[in-house]
mmCIF file of C-alpha atoms in Angstrom:
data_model
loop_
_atom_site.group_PDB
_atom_site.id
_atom_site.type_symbol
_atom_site.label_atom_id
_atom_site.label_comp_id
_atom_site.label_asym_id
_atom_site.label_seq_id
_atom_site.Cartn_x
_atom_site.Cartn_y
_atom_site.Cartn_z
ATOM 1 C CA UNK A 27 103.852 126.787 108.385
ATOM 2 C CA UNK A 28 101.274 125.749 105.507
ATOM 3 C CA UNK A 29 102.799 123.255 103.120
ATOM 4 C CA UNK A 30 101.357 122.450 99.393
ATOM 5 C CA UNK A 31 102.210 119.357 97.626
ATOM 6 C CA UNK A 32 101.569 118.770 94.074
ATOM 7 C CA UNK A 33 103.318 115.699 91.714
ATOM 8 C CA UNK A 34 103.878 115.915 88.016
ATOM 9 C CA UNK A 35 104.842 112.281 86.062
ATOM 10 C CA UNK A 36 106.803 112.714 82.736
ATOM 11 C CA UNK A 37 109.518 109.493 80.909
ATOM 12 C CA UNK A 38 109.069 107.412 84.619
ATOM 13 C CA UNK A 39 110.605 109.916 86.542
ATOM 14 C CA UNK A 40 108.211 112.530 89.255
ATOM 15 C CA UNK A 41 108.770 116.127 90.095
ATOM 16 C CA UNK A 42 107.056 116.795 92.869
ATOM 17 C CA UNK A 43 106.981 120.194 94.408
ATOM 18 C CA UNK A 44 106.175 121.668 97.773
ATOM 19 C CA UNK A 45 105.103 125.384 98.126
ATOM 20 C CA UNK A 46 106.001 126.521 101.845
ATOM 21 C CA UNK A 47 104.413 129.524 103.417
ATOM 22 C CA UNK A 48 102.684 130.937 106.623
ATOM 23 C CA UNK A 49 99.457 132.479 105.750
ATOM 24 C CA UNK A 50 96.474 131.972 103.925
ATOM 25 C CA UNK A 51 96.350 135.252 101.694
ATOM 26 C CA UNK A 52 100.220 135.241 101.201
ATOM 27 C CA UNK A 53 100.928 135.139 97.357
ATOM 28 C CA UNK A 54 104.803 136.123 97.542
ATOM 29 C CA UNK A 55 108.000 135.701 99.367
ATOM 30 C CA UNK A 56 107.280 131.750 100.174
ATOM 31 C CA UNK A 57 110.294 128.947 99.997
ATOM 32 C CA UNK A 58 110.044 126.092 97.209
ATOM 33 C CA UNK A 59 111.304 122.225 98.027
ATOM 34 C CA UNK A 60 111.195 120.549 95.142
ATOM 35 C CA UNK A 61 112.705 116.655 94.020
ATOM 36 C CA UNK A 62 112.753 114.551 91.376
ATOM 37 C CA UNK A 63 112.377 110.856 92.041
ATOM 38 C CA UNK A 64 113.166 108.082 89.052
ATOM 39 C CA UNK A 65 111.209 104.692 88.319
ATOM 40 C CA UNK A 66 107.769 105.564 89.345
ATOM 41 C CA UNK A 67 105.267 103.180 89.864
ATOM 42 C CA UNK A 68 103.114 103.351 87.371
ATOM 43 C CA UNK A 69 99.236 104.919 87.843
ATOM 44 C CA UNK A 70 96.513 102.051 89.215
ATOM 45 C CA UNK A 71 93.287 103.356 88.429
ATOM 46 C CA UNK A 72 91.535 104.052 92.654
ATOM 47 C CA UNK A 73 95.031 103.662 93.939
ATOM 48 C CA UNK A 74 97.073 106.789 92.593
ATOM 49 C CA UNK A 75 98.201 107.565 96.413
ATOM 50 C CA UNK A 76 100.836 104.303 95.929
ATOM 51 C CA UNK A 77 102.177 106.343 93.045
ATOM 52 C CA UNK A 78 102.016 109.826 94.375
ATOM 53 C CA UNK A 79 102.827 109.225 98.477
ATOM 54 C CA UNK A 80 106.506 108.248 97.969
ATOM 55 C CA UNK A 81 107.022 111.652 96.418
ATOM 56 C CA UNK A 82 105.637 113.474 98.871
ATOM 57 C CA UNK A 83 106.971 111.513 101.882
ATOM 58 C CA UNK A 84 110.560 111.771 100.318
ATOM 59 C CA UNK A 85 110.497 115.570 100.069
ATOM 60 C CA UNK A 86 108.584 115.790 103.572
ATOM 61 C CA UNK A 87 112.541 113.889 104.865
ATOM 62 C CA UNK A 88 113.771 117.140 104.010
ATOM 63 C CA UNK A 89 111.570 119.600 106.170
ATOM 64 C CA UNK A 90 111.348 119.654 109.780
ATOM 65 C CA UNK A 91 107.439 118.618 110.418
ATOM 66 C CA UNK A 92 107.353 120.366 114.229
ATOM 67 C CA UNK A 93 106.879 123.420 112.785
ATOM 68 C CA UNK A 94 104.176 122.205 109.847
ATOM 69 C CA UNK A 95 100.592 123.161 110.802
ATOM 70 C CA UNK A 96 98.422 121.662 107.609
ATOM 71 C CA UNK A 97 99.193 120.184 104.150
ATOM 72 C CA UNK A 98 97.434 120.755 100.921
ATOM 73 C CA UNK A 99 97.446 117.859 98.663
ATOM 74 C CA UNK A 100 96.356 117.848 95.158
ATOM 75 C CA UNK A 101 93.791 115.638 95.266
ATOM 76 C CA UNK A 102 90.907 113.926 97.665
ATOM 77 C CA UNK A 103 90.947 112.831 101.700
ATOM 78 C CA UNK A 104 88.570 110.541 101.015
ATOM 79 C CA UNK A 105 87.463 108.309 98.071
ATOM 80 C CA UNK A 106 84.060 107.228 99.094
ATOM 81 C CA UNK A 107 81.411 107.889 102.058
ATOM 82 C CA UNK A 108 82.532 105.086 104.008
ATOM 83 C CA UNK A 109 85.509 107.148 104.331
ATOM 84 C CA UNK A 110 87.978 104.874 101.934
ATOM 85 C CA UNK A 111 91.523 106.942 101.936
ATOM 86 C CA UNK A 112 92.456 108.753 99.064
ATOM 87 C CA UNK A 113 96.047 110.056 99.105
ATOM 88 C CA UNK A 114 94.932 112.542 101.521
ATOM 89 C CA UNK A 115 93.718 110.333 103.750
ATOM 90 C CA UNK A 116 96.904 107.677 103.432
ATOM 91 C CA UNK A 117 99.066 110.808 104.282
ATOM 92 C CA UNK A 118 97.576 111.571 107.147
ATOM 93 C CA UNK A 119 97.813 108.266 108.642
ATOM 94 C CA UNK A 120 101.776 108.216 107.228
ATOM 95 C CA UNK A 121 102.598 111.464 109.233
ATOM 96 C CA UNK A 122 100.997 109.481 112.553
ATOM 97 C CA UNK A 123 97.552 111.696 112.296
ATOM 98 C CA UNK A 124 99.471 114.773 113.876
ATOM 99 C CA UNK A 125 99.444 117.120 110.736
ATOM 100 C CA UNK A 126 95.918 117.828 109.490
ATOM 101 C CA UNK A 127 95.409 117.542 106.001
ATOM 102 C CA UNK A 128 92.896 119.663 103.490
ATOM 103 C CA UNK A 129 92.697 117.923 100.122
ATOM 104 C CA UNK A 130 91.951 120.545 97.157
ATOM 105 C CA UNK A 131 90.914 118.684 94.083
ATOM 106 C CA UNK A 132 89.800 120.388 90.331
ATOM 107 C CA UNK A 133 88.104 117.497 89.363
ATOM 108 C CA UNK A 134 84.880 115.765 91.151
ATOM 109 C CA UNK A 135 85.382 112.425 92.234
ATOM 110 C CA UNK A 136 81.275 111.081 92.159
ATOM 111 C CA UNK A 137 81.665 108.285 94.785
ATOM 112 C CA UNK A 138 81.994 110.791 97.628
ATOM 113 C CA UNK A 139 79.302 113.241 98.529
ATOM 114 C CA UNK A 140 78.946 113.876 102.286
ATOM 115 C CA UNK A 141 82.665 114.600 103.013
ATOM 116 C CA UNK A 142 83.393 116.869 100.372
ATOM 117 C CA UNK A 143 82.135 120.768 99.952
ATOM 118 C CA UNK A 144 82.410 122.312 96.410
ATOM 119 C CA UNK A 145 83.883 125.828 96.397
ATOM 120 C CA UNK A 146 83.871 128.527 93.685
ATOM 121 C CA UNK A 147 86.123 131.091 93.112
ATOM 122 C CA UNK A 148 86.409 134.121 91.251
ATOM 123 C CA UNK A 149 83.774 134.130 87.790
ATOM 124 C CA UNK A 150 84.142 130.453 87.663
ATOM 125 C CA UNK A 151 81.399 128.117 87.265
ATOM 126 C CA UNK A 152 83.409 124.972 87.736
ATOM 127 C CA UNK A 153 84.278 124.739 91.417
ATOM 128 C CA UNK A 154 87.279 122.926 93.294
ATOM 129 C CA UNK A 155 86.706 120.409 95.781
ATOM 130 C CA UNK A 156 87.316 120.306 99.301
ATOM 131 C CA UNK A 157 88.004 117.718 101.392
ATOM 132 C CA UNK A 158 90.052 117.806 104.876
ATOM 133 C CA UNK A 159 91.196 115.353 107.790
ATOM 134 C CA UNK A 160 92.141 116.224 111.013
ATOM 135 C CA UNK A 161 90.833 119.551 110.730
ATOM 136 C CA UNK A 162 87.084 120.405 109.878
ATOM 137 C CA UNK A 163 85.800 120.642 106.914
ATOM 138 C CA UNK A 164 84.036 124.070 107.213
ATOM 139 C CA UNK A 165 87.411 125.337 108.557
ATOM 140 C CA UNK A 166 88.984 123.613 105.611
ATOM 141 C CA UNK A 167 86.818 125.154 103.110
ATOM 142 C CA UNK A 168 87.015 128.261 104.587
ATOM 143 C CA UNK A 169 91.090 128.620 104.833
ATOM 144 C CA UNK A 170 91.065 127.407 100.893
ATOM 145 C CA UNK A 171 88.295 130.572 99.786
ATOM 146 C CA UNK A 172 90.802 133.040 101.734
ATOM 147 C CA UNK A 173 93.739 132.161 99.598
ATOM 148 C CA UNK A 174 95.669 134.663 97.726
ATOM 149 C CA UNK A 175 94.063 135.221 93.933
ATOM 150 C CA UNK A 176 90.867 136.094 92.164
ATOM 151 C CA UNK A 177 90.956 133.131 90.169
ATOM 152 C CA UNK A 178 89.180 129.678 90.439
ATOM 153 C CA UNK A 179 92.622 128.202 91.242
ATOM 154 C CA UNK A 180 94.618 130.251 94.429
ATOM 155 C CA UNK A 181 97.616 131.893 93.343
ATOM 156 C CA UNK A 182 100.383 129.563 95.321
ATOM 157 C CA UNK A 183 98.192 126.431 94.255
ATOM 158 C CA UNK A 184 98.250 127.859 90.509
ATOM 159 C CA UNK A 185 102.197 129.109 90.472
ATOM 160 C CA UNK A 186 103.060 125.325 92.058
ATOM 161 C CA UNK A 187 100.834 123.352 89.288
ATOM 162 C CA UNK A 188 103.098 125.620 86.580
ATOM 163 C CA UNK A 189 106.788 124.850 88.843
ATOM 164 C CA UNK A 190 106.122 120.940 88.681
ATOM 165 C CA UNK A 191 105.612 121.226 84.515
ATOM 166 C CA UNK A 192 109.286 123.229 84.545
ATOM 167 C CA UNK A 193 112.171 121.781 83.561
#
């Protein structure tokens, strides 16, 4: 199974949500986890994984990770080219390096240029970016384009950013 994770902070409290499904393409008919978690730490500018991980890791107690094959985080693998951990990177090493990880970002990040590829999608001129651990970054890239939707933003990646902002 394919598991996306995405975090939305509102009055100190998270709501994170994790999209589960089994193919790349699939755009229906996938299972929702979702949590809310109280007193979070507040954002450190280059450090947002200590404010994000916890979320993710609590809802991950809930889901059996034998049968998880890769995780999409919202976000970046890597923070620099010396290979600095972004929350991609910190899950990674949380989940004992046994569950690769592809990190999809919508915003650039400029300190990090050799382990990220840009990808466009659909008419858009602004691309998302791709980074990955534990599984290549080609192949990363690559299982990201196939996703389900015609728009810059896949369909499951799009519907999860809009379930974390419900309330």
């Amino acid at each position: 199974m394919i598991l996306a994770f995405d975090t939305y902070y509102y009055d100190n409290k998270a709501k994170t949500i994790c999209i589960e499904f089994t193919d790349w393409n699939q755009e229906k008919d996938f299972k929702i986890h979702t949590e809310i978690i109280d007193n979070v730490s507040e954002y450190i500018p280059g450090e947002f994984y200590k404010r994000e991980l916890p979320c993710i890791l609590s809802l991950l107690n809930n889901i059996d990770l034998k049968l998880v094959d890769i995780i999409i985080v919202d976000g970046f693998v890597y923070l620099d080219d010396d290979k600095k951990y972004g929350l991609g990177g910190h899950l990674y090493e949380k989940l004992n390096k046994e569950i690769p990880i592809i990190g999809v970002a919508k915003t650039n990040f400029a300190s990090i240029e050799k382990d990220k590829k840009p990808l466009l999608r659909g008419d858009s001129k602004k691309p998302l970016y791709i980074t990955s651990i534990g599984i290549d970054l080609e192949d990363a890239f690559e299982k990201v384009e196939s996703m389900a939707g015609e728009f810059r933003i896949p369909t499951l990646l799009k519907e999860m950013d809009r379930l974390t902002k419900e309330p």
